[in-house]
């Protein structure tokens, strides 16, 4: 079957009551002919102190009409996106797009209600690893600064301002070391893209966790490249 607004709305309402205790507010449903994804929960983020995400808003559930699915498969797509909605709406922490929190909720729903939700929609192209909002995979240029007390801070640099920030950060902050990385970890989406010198404090635990799959870069103020 091909997705329709009435079907998606009915599915959302049913599983909102069944799986989420009716706790998810109604969300606009947008149909698209996209051929690169089956479903996507889009939203924007508000930032609080130190650039940390404080809440999310302007949610939209996008479902593609470019795929002919069984009713069960289409329902699972909607529920999958509802899990993303639940996590973002409640501002829950997760280790990645489909991290421990997502998988715990997914596994509970699958076990309790006999669903077959997976971290990747069945039949969806491999390239669909992109999401909007705080969970979108984006290319980040990171400068990790070390302060005299050993604590760390991160700057997510605008690509056009890397070399300017290379020169200005040590002038605006008392730092003993600067390290550069390339990363697509959605964790760093929560930090504003810096055009001017700004360092956001981050715990060593968070930093180590989210730099695991990053690429170490060498920056000399004129070029930046993998080490």
PDB file of C-alpha atoms in Angstrom:
ATOM      1  CA  UNK A   1       0.000   0.000   0.000  1.00  0.00           C
ATOM      2  CA  UNK A   2       1.001   3.627  -0.557  1.00  0.00           C
ATOM      3  CA  UNK A   3       0.981   5.985   2.422  1.00  0.00           C
ATOM      4  CA  UNK A   4      -1.908   8.437   2.754  1.00  0.00           C
ATOM      5  CA  UNK A   5      -2.501  11.134   5.335  1.00  0.00           C
ATOM      6  CA  UNK A   6      -5.637   9.449   6.762  1.00  0.00           C
ATOM      7  CA  UNK A   7      -3.811   6.125   7.164  1.00  0.00           C
ATOM      8  CA  UNK A   8      -0.727   7.712   8.770  1.00  0.00           C
ATOM      9  CA  UNK A   9      -2.936   9.798  11.077  1.00  0.00           C
ATOM     10  CA  UNK A  10      -4.972   6.758  12.118  1.00  0.00           C
ATOM     11  CA  UNK A  11      -1.775   4.775  12.725  1.00  0.00           C
ATOM     12  CA  UNK A  12      -0.232   7.606  14.734  1.00  0.00           C
ATOM     13  CA  UNK A  13      -3.321   7.974  16.921  1.00  0.00           C
ATOM     14  CA  UNK A  14      -3.630   4.233  17.509  1.00  0.00           C
ATOM     15  CA  UNK A  15      -0.031   3.610  18.504  1.00  0.00           C
ATOM     16  CA  UNK A  16       0.231   6.865  20.414  1.00  0.00           C
ATOM     17  CA  UNK A  17      -2.484   5.524  22.728  1.00  0.00           C
ATOM     18  CA  UNK A  18      -1.161   1.959  22.706  1.00  0.00           C
ATOM     19  CA  UNK A  19       2.600   2.480  23.040  1.00  0.00           C
ATOM     20  CA  UNK A  20       3.050   6.015  24.377  1.00  0.00           C
ATOM     21  CA  UNK A  21       0.051   6.420  26.708  1.00  0.00           C
ATOM     22  CA  UNK A  22      -1.288   9.145  24.424  1.00  0.00           C
ATOM     23  CA  UNK A  23       1.577  11.401  25.463  1.00  0.00           C
ATOM     24  CA  UNK A  24       2.629  12.601  22.016  1.00  0.00           C
ATOM     25  CA  UNK A  25       0.920  15.794  20.796  1.00  0.00           C
ATOM     26  CA  UNK A  26      -0.588  15.766  17.309  1.00  0.00           C
ATOM     27  CA  UNK A  27       2.036  16.429  14.669  1.00  0.00           C
ATOM     28  CA  UNK A  28       1.693  17.667  11.064  1.00  0.00           C
ATOM     29  CA  UNK A  29       1.930  14.833   8.544  1.00  0.00           C
ATOM     30  CA  UNK A  30       3.703  15.579   5.283  1.00  0.00           C
ATOM     31  CA  UNK A  31       3.725  13.193   2.337  1.00  0.00           C
ATOM     32  CA  UNK A  32       6.710  13.296   0.013  1.00  0.00           C
ATOM     33  CA  UNK A  33       7.790  11.424  -3.105  1.00  0.00           C
ATOM     34  CA  UNK A  34      11.302  11.033  -1.702  1.00  0.00           C
ATOM     35  CA  UNK A  35      13.098   7.925  -2.874  1.00  0.00           C
ATOM     36  CA  UNK A  36      15.877   8.045  -0.287  1.00  0.00           C
ATOM     37  CA  UNK A  37      13.848   7.518   2.900  1.00  0.00           C
ATOM     38  CA  UNK A  38      10.596   5.954   4.043  1.00  0.00           C
ATOM     39  CA  UNK A  39       9.998   8.123   7.086  1.00  0.00           C
ATOM     40  CA  UNK A  40      11.593  11.041   8.851  1.00  0.00           C
ATOM     41  CA  UNK A  41      10.745  13.003  11.992  1.00  0.00           C
ATOM     42  CA  UNK A  42      11.918  16.577  11.488  1.00  0.00           C
ATOM     43  CA  UNK A  43      12.201  19.208  14.201  1.00  0.00           C
ATOM     44  CA  UNK A  44      14.149  22.224  15.359  1.00  0.00           C
ATOM     45  CA  UNK A  45      16.139  22.681  18.556  1.00  0.00           C
ATOM     46  CA  UNK A  46      16.369  25.365  21.218  1.00  0.00           C
ATOM     47  CA  UNK A  47      19.729  25.937  22.860  1.00  0.00           C
ATOM     48  CA  UNK A  48      20.277  26.874  26.481  1.00  0.00           C
ATOM     49  CA  UNK A  49      23.308  27.631  28.617  1.00  0.00           C
ATOM     50  CA  UNK A  50      26.650  26.611  27.076  1.00  0.00           C
ATOM     51  CA  UNK A  51      24.953  25.730  23.807  1.00  0.00           C
ATOM     52  CA  UNK A  52      23.300  22.576  25.154  1.00  0.00           C
ATOM     53  CA  UNK A  53      19.966  21.630  23.593  1.00  0.00           C
ATOM     54  CA  UNK A  54      17.179  22.524  26.023  1.00  0.00           C
ATOM     55  CA  UNK A  55      14.132  21.462  24.009  1.00  0.00           C
ATOM     56  CA  UNK A  56      12.791  20.685  20.544  1.00  0.00           C
ATOM     57  CA  UNK A  57       9.893  22.140  18.605  1.00  0.00           C
ATOM     58  CA  UNK A  58       8.217  22.454  15.201  1.00  0.00           C
ATOM     59  CA  UNK A  59       7.879  18.689  14.710  1.00  0.00           C
ATOM     60  CA  UNK A  60       6.833  17.256  11.341  1.00  0.00           C
ATOM     61  CA  UNK A  61       6.324  13.636  10.391  1.00  0.00           C
ATOM     62  CA  UNK A  62       7.355  13.038   6.772  1.00  0.00           C
ATOM     63  CA  UNK A  63       6.372   9.804   5.059  1.00  0.00           C
ATOM     64  CA  UNK A  64       7.365   8.849   1.531  1.00  0.00           C
ATOM     65  CA  UNK A  65       4.799   7.764  -1.055  1.00  0.00           C
ATOM     66  CA  UNK A  66       7.626   6.456  -3.226  1.00  0.00           C
ATOM     67  CA  UNK A  67       7.437   2.936  -1.779  1.00  0.00           C
ATOM     68  CA  UNK A  68       4.741   0.263  -1.933  1.00  0.00           C
ATOM     69  CA  UNK A  69       4.698  -1.426   1.475  1.00  0.00           C
ATOM     70  CA  UNK A  70       2.534  -3.867   3.353  1.00  0.00           C
ATOM     71  CA  UNK A  71       0.279  -2.369   6.025  1.00  0.00           C
ATOM     72  CA  UNK A  72       2.471  -3.813   8.779  1.00  0.00           C
ATOM     73  CA  UNK A  73       5.642  -2.381   7.239  1.00  0.00           C
ATOM     74  CA  UNK A  74       4.096   1.066   6.882  1.00  0.00           C
ATOM     75  CA  UNK A  75       2.842   0.948  10.472  1.00  0.00           C
ATOM     76  CA  UNK A  76       6.342   0.038  11.646  1.00  0.00           C
ATOM     77  CA  UNK A  77       7.752   3.028   9.735  1.00  0.00           C
ATOM     78  CA  UNK A  78       5.332   5.333  11.543  1.00  0.00           C
ATOM     79  CA  UNK A  79       6.086   3.792  14.951  1.00  0.00           C
ATOM     80  CA  UNK A  80       9.827   4.048  14.278  1.00  0.00           C
ATOM     81  CA  UNK A  81       9.470   7.775  13.682  1.00  0.00           C
ATOM     82  CA  UNK A  82       7.226   8.087  16.733  1.00  0.00           C
ATOM     83  CA  UNK A  83      10.073   6.720  18.864  1.00  0.00           C
ATOM     84  CA  UNK A  84      12.296   9.510  17.533  1.00  0.00           C
ATOM     85  CA  UNK A  85       9.482  11.950  18.314  1.00  0.00           C
ATOM     86  CA  UNK A  86       9.112  10.614  21.866  1.00  0.00           C
ATOM     87  CA  UNK A  87      12.843  10.907  22.566  1.00  0.00           C
ATOM     88  CA  UNK A  88      13.100  14.430  21.133  1.00  0.00           C
ATOM     89  CA  UNK A  89       9.824  15.698  22.629  1.00  0.00           C
ATOM     90  CA  UNK A  90      10.860  14.541  26.097  1.00  0.00           C
ATOM     91  CA  UNK A  91      14.447  15.682  25.463  1.00  0.00           C
ATOM     92  CA  UNK A  92      15.838  12.296  26.470  1.00  0.00           C
ATOM     93  CA  UNK A  93      19.534  11.586  26.160  1.00  0.00           C
ATOM     94  CA  UNK A  94      20.733   8.984  23.708  1.00  0.00           C
ATOM     95  CA  UNK A  95      24.180   7.863  22.640  1.00  0.00           C
ATOM     96  CA  UNK A  96      23.460   8.186  18.903  1.00  0.00           C
ATOM     97  CA  UNK A  97      20.578   8.401  16.421  1.00  0.00           C
ATOM     98  CA  UNK A  98      19.584   4.818  17.172  1.00  0.00           C
ATOM     99  CA  UNK A  99      21.380   4.515  20.483  1.00  0.00           C
ATOM    100  CA  UNK A 100      20.571   2.749  23.730  1.00  0.00           C
ATOM    101  CA  UNK A 101      17.443   4.800  24.488  1.00  0.00           C
ATOM    102  CA  UNK A 102      15.957   4.283  21.025  1.00  0.00           C
ATOM    103  CA  UNK A 103      16.742   0.569  21.025  1.00  0.00           C
ATOM    104  CA  UNK A 104      15.315   0.062  24.516  1.00  0.00           C
ATOM    105  CA  UNK A 105      11.984   1.628  23.501  1.00  0.00           C
ATOM    106  CA  UNK A 106      11.992  -0.201  20.164  1.00  0.00           C
ATOM    107  CA  UNK A 107      12.673  -3.580  21.789  1.00  0.00           C
ATOM    108  CA  UNK A 108       9.925  -3.014  24.365  1.00  0.00           C
ATOM    109  CA  UNK A 109       7.357  -2.201  21.673  1.00  0.00           C
ATOM    110  CA  UNK A 110       8.435  -5.140  19.509  1.00  0.00           C
ATOM    111  CA  UNK A 111       8.228  -7.571  22.404  1.00  0.00           C
ATOM    112  CA  UNK A 112       5.021  -6.244  23.959  1.00  0.00           C
ATOM    113  CA  UNK A 113       3.017  -5.650  20.797  1.00  0.00           C
ATOM    114  CA  UNK A 114       4.510  -8.146  18.341  1.00  0.00           C
ATOM    115  CA  UNK A 115       5.952  -5.472  16.038  1.00  0.00           C
ATOM    116  CA  UNK A 116       9.048  -5.813  13.836  1.00  0.00           C
ATOM    117  CA  UNK A 117      10.571  -2.333  14.070  1.00  0.00           C
ATOM    118  CA  UNK A 118      14.265  -2.115  13.235  1.00  0.00           C
ATOM    119  CA  UNK A 119      16.861   0.655  13.480  1.00  0.00           C
ATOM    120  CA  UNK A 120      16.744   0.934   9.695  1.00  0.00           C
ATOM    121  CA  UNK A 121      13.493   0.826   7.792  1.00  0.00           C
ATOM    122  CA  UNK A 122      13.155  -2.341   5.761  1.00  0.00           C
ATOM    123  CA  UNK A 123      13.408  -1.615   2.053  1.00  0.00           C
ATOM    124  CA  UNK A 124      14.985   1.775   2.612  1.00  0.00           C
ATOM    125  CA  UNK A 125      18.128   2.737   0.645  1.00  0.00           C
ATOM    126  CA  UNK A 126      21.405   2.445   2.528  1.00  0.00           C
ATOM    127  CA  UNK A 127      22.146   6.138   2.055  1.00  0.00           C
ATOM    128  CA  UNK A 128      19.307   7.129   4.372  1.00  0.00           C
ATOM    129  CA  UNK A 129      21.441   7.804   7.402  1.00  0.00           C
ATOM    130  CA  UNK A 130      20.492  11.463   7.518  1.00  0.00           C
ATOM    131  CA  UNK A 131      18.040  13.071   9.914  1.00  0.00           C
ATOM    132  CA  UNK A 132      17.126  16.634  10.707  1.00  0.00           C
ATOM    133  CA  UNK A 133      17.219  18.343  14.047  1.00  0.00           C
ATOM    134  CA  UNK A 134      19.642  17.231  16.768  1.00  0.00           C
ATOM    135  CA  UNK A 135      20.020  13.758  15.262  1.00  0.00           C
ATOM    136  CA  UNK A 136      21.120  14.667  11.769  1.00  0.00           C
ATOM    137  CA  UNK A 137      24.433  13.346  10.476  1.00  0.00           C
ATOM    138  CA  UNK A 138      26.470  16.400   9.496  1.00  0.00           C
ATOM    139  CA  UNK A 139      30.131  16.957   8.820  1.00  0.00           C
ATOM    140  CA  UNK A 140      31.692  18.802  11.765  1.00  0.00           C
ATOM    141  CA  UNK A 141      35.091  20.420  12.093  1.00  0.00           C
ATOM    142  CA  UNK A 142      35.876  20.327  15.807  1.00  0.00           C
ATOM    143  CA  UNK A 143      38.484  22.176  17.813  1.00  0.00           C
ATOM    144  CA  UNK A 144      38.935  20.605  21.247  1.00  0.00           C
ATOM    145  CA  UNK A 145      40.658  22.979  23.661  1.00  0.00           C
ATOM    146  CA  UNK A 146      42.348  22.112  26.933  1.00  0.00           C
ATOM    147  CA  UNK A 147      42.306  24.653  29.761  1.00  0.00           C
ATOM    148  CA  UNK A 148      45.097  25.073  32.368  1.00  0.00           C
ATOM    149  CA  UNK A 149      43.013  23.139  34.924  1.00  0.00           C
ATOM    150  CA  UNK A 150      42.874  20.170  32.542  1.00  0.00           C
ATOM    151  CA  UNK A 151      39.223  20.592  31.669  1.00  0.00           C
ATOM    152  CA  UNK A 152      38.146  20.488  28.035  1.00  0.00           C
ATOM    153  CA  UNK A 153      35.958  22.491  25.726  1.00  0.00           C
ATOM    154  CA  UNK A 154      34.728  22.101  22.161  1.00  0.00           C
ATOM    155  CA  UNK A 155      34.193  24.507  19.288  1.00  0.00           C
ATOM    156  CA  UNK A 156      32.194  23.343  16.273  1.00  0.00           C
ATOM    157  CA  UNK A 157      33.723  25.518  13.578  1.00  0.00           C
ATOM    158  CA  UNK A 158      32.017  26.916  10.529  1.00  0.00           C
ATOM    159  CA  UNK A 159      34.019  25.519   7.622  1.00  0.00           C
ATOM    160  CA  UNK A 160      34.791  29.014   6.313  1.00  0.00           C
ATOM    161  CA  UNK A 161      36.074  30.200   9.708  1.00  0.00           C
ATOM    162  CA  UNK A 162      38.442  27.369  10.682  1.00  0.00           C
ATOM    163  CA  UNK A 163      41.680  29.249  10.162  1.00  0.00           C
ATOM    164  CA  UNK A 164      40.353  32.456  11.671  1.00  0.00           C
ATOM    165  CA  UNK A 165      39.266  30.536  14.773  1.00  0.00           C
ATOM    166  CA  UNK A 166      42.647  28.803  14.850  1.00  0.00           C
ATOM    167  CA  UNK A 167      44.222  32.223  15.351  1.00  0.00           C
ATOM    168  CA  UNK A 168      41.570  33.821  17.558  1.00  0.00           C
ATOM    169  CA  UNK A 169      40.683  31.111  20.075  1.00  0.00           C
ATOM    170  CA  UNK A 170      44.040  31.312  21.927  1.00  0.00           C
ATOM    171  CA  UNK A 171      43.685  35.107  22.051  1.00  0.00           C
ATOM    172  CA  UNK A 172      40.239  34.998  23.641  1.00  0.00           C
ATOM    173  CA  UNK A 173      40.735  32.028  25.975  1.00  0.00           C
ATOM    174  CA  UNK A 174      43.478  30.807  28.277  1.00  0.00           C
ATOM    175  CA  UNK A 175      44.060  27.405  26.699  1.00  0.00           C
ATOM    176  CA  UNK A 176      47.105  25.155  26.719  1.00  0.00           C
ATOM    177  CA  UNK A 177      46.295  22.904  23.785  1.00  0.00           C
ATOM    178  CA  UNK A 178      44.152  22.758  20.664  1.00  0.00           C
ATOM    179  CA  UNK A 179      43.240  19.494  18.924  1.00  0.00           C
ATOM    180  CA  UNK A 180      41.303  19.173  15.689  1.00  0.00           C
ATOM    181  CA  UNK A 181      38.877  16.471  14.587  1.00  0.00           C
ATOM    182  CA  UNK A 182      36.400  15.676  11.854  1.00  0.00           C
ATOM    183  CA  UNK A 183      33.187  14.027  12.998  1.00  0.00           C
ATOM    184  CA  UNK A 184      29.648  13.230  11.860  1.00  0.00           C
ATOM    185  CA  UNK A 185      28.416  12.251  15.334  1.00  0.00           C
ATOM    186  CA  UNK A 186      24.944  13.855  15.865  1.00  0.00           C
ATOM    187  CA  UNK A 187      25.983  14.661  19.433  1.00  0.00           C
ATOM    188  CA  UNK A 188      27.824  17.721  18.136  1.00  0.00           C
ATOM    189  CA  UNK A 189      24.685  19.081  16.447  1.00  0.00           C
ATOM    190  CA  UNK A 190      23.717  20.592  19.796  1.00  0.00           C
ATOM    191  CA  UNK A 191      26.555  23.090  19.623  1.00  0.00           C
ATOM    192  CA  UNK A 192      26.048  26.194  17.445  1.00  0.00           C
ATOM    193  CA  UNK A 193      28.303  26.386  14.385  1.00  0.00           C
ATOM    194  CA  UNK A 194      30.908  28.971  15.441  1.00  0.00           C
ATOM    195  CA  UNK A 195      31.837  31.965  13.319  1.00  0.00           C
ATOM    196  CA  UNK A 196      33.434  33.781  16.254  1.00  0.00           C
ATOM    197  CA  UNK A 197      35.577  32.478  19.133  1.00  0.00           C
ATOM    198  CA  UNK A 198      33.418  30.403  21.464  1.00  0.00           C
ATOM    199  CA  UNK A 199      34.314  27.340  23.517  1.00  0.00           C
ATOM    200  CA  UNK A 200      31.698  25.157  25.192  1.00  0.00           C
ATOM    201  CA  UNK A 201      32.748  23.165  28.233  1.00  0.00           C
ATOM    202  CA  UNK A 202      32.273  19.412  27.929  1.00  0.00           C
ATOM    203  CA  UNK A 203      32.982  16.539  30.285  1.00  0.00           C
ATOM    204  CA  UNK A 204      35.851  14.206  29.535  1.00  0.00           C
ATOM    205  CA  UNK A 205      33.425  11.272  29.538  1.00  0.00           C
ATOM    206  CA  UNK A 206      31.178  12.828  26.888  1.00  0.00           C
ATOM    207  CA  UNK A 207      34.131  13.934  24.805  1.00  0.00           C
ATOM    208  CA  UNK A 208      35.786  10.501  24.811  1.00  0.00           C
ATOM    209  CA  UNK A 209      32.525   8.773  23.949  1.00  0.00           C
ATOM    210  CA  UNK A 210      31.719  10.984  20.988  1.00  0.00           C
ATOM    211  CA  UNK A 211      35.213  11.209  19.533  1.00  0.00           C
ATOM    212  CA  UNK A 212      35.512   7.435  19.190  1.00  0.00           C
ATOM    213  CA  UNK A 213      34.753   7.450  15.471  1.00  0.00           C
ATOM    214  CA  UNK A 214      36.154  10.861  14.638  1.00  0.00           C
ATOM    215  CA  UNK A 215      39.110  11.566  12.375  1.00  0.00           C
ATOM    216  CA  UNK A 216      42.115  13.352  13.854  1.00  0.00           C
ATOM    217  CA  UNK A 217      43.036  16.408  11.810  1.00  0.00           C
ATOM    218  CA  UNK A 218      46.148  18.530  11.553  1.00  0.00           C
ATOM    219  CA  UNK A 219      45.615  22.283  11.336  1.00  0.00           C
ATOM    220  CA  UNK A 220      48.434  24.786  10.894  1.00  0.00           C
ATOM    221  CA  UNK A 221      46.324  27.871  10.351  1.00  0.00           C
ATOM    222  CA  UNK A 222      46.465  27.573   6.578  1.00  0.00           C
ATOM    223  CA  UNK A 223      45.508  23.986   5.840  1.00  0.00           C
ATOM    224  CA  UNK A 224      43.552  21.294   7.651  1.00  0.00           C
ATOM    225  CA  UNK A 225      43.896  17.630   6.731  1.00  0.00           C
ATOM    226  CA  UNK A 226      43.776  14.129   8.262  1.00  0.00           C
ATOM    227  CA  UNK A 227      46.819  13.150  10.286  1.00  0.00           C
TER     228      UNK A 227
END
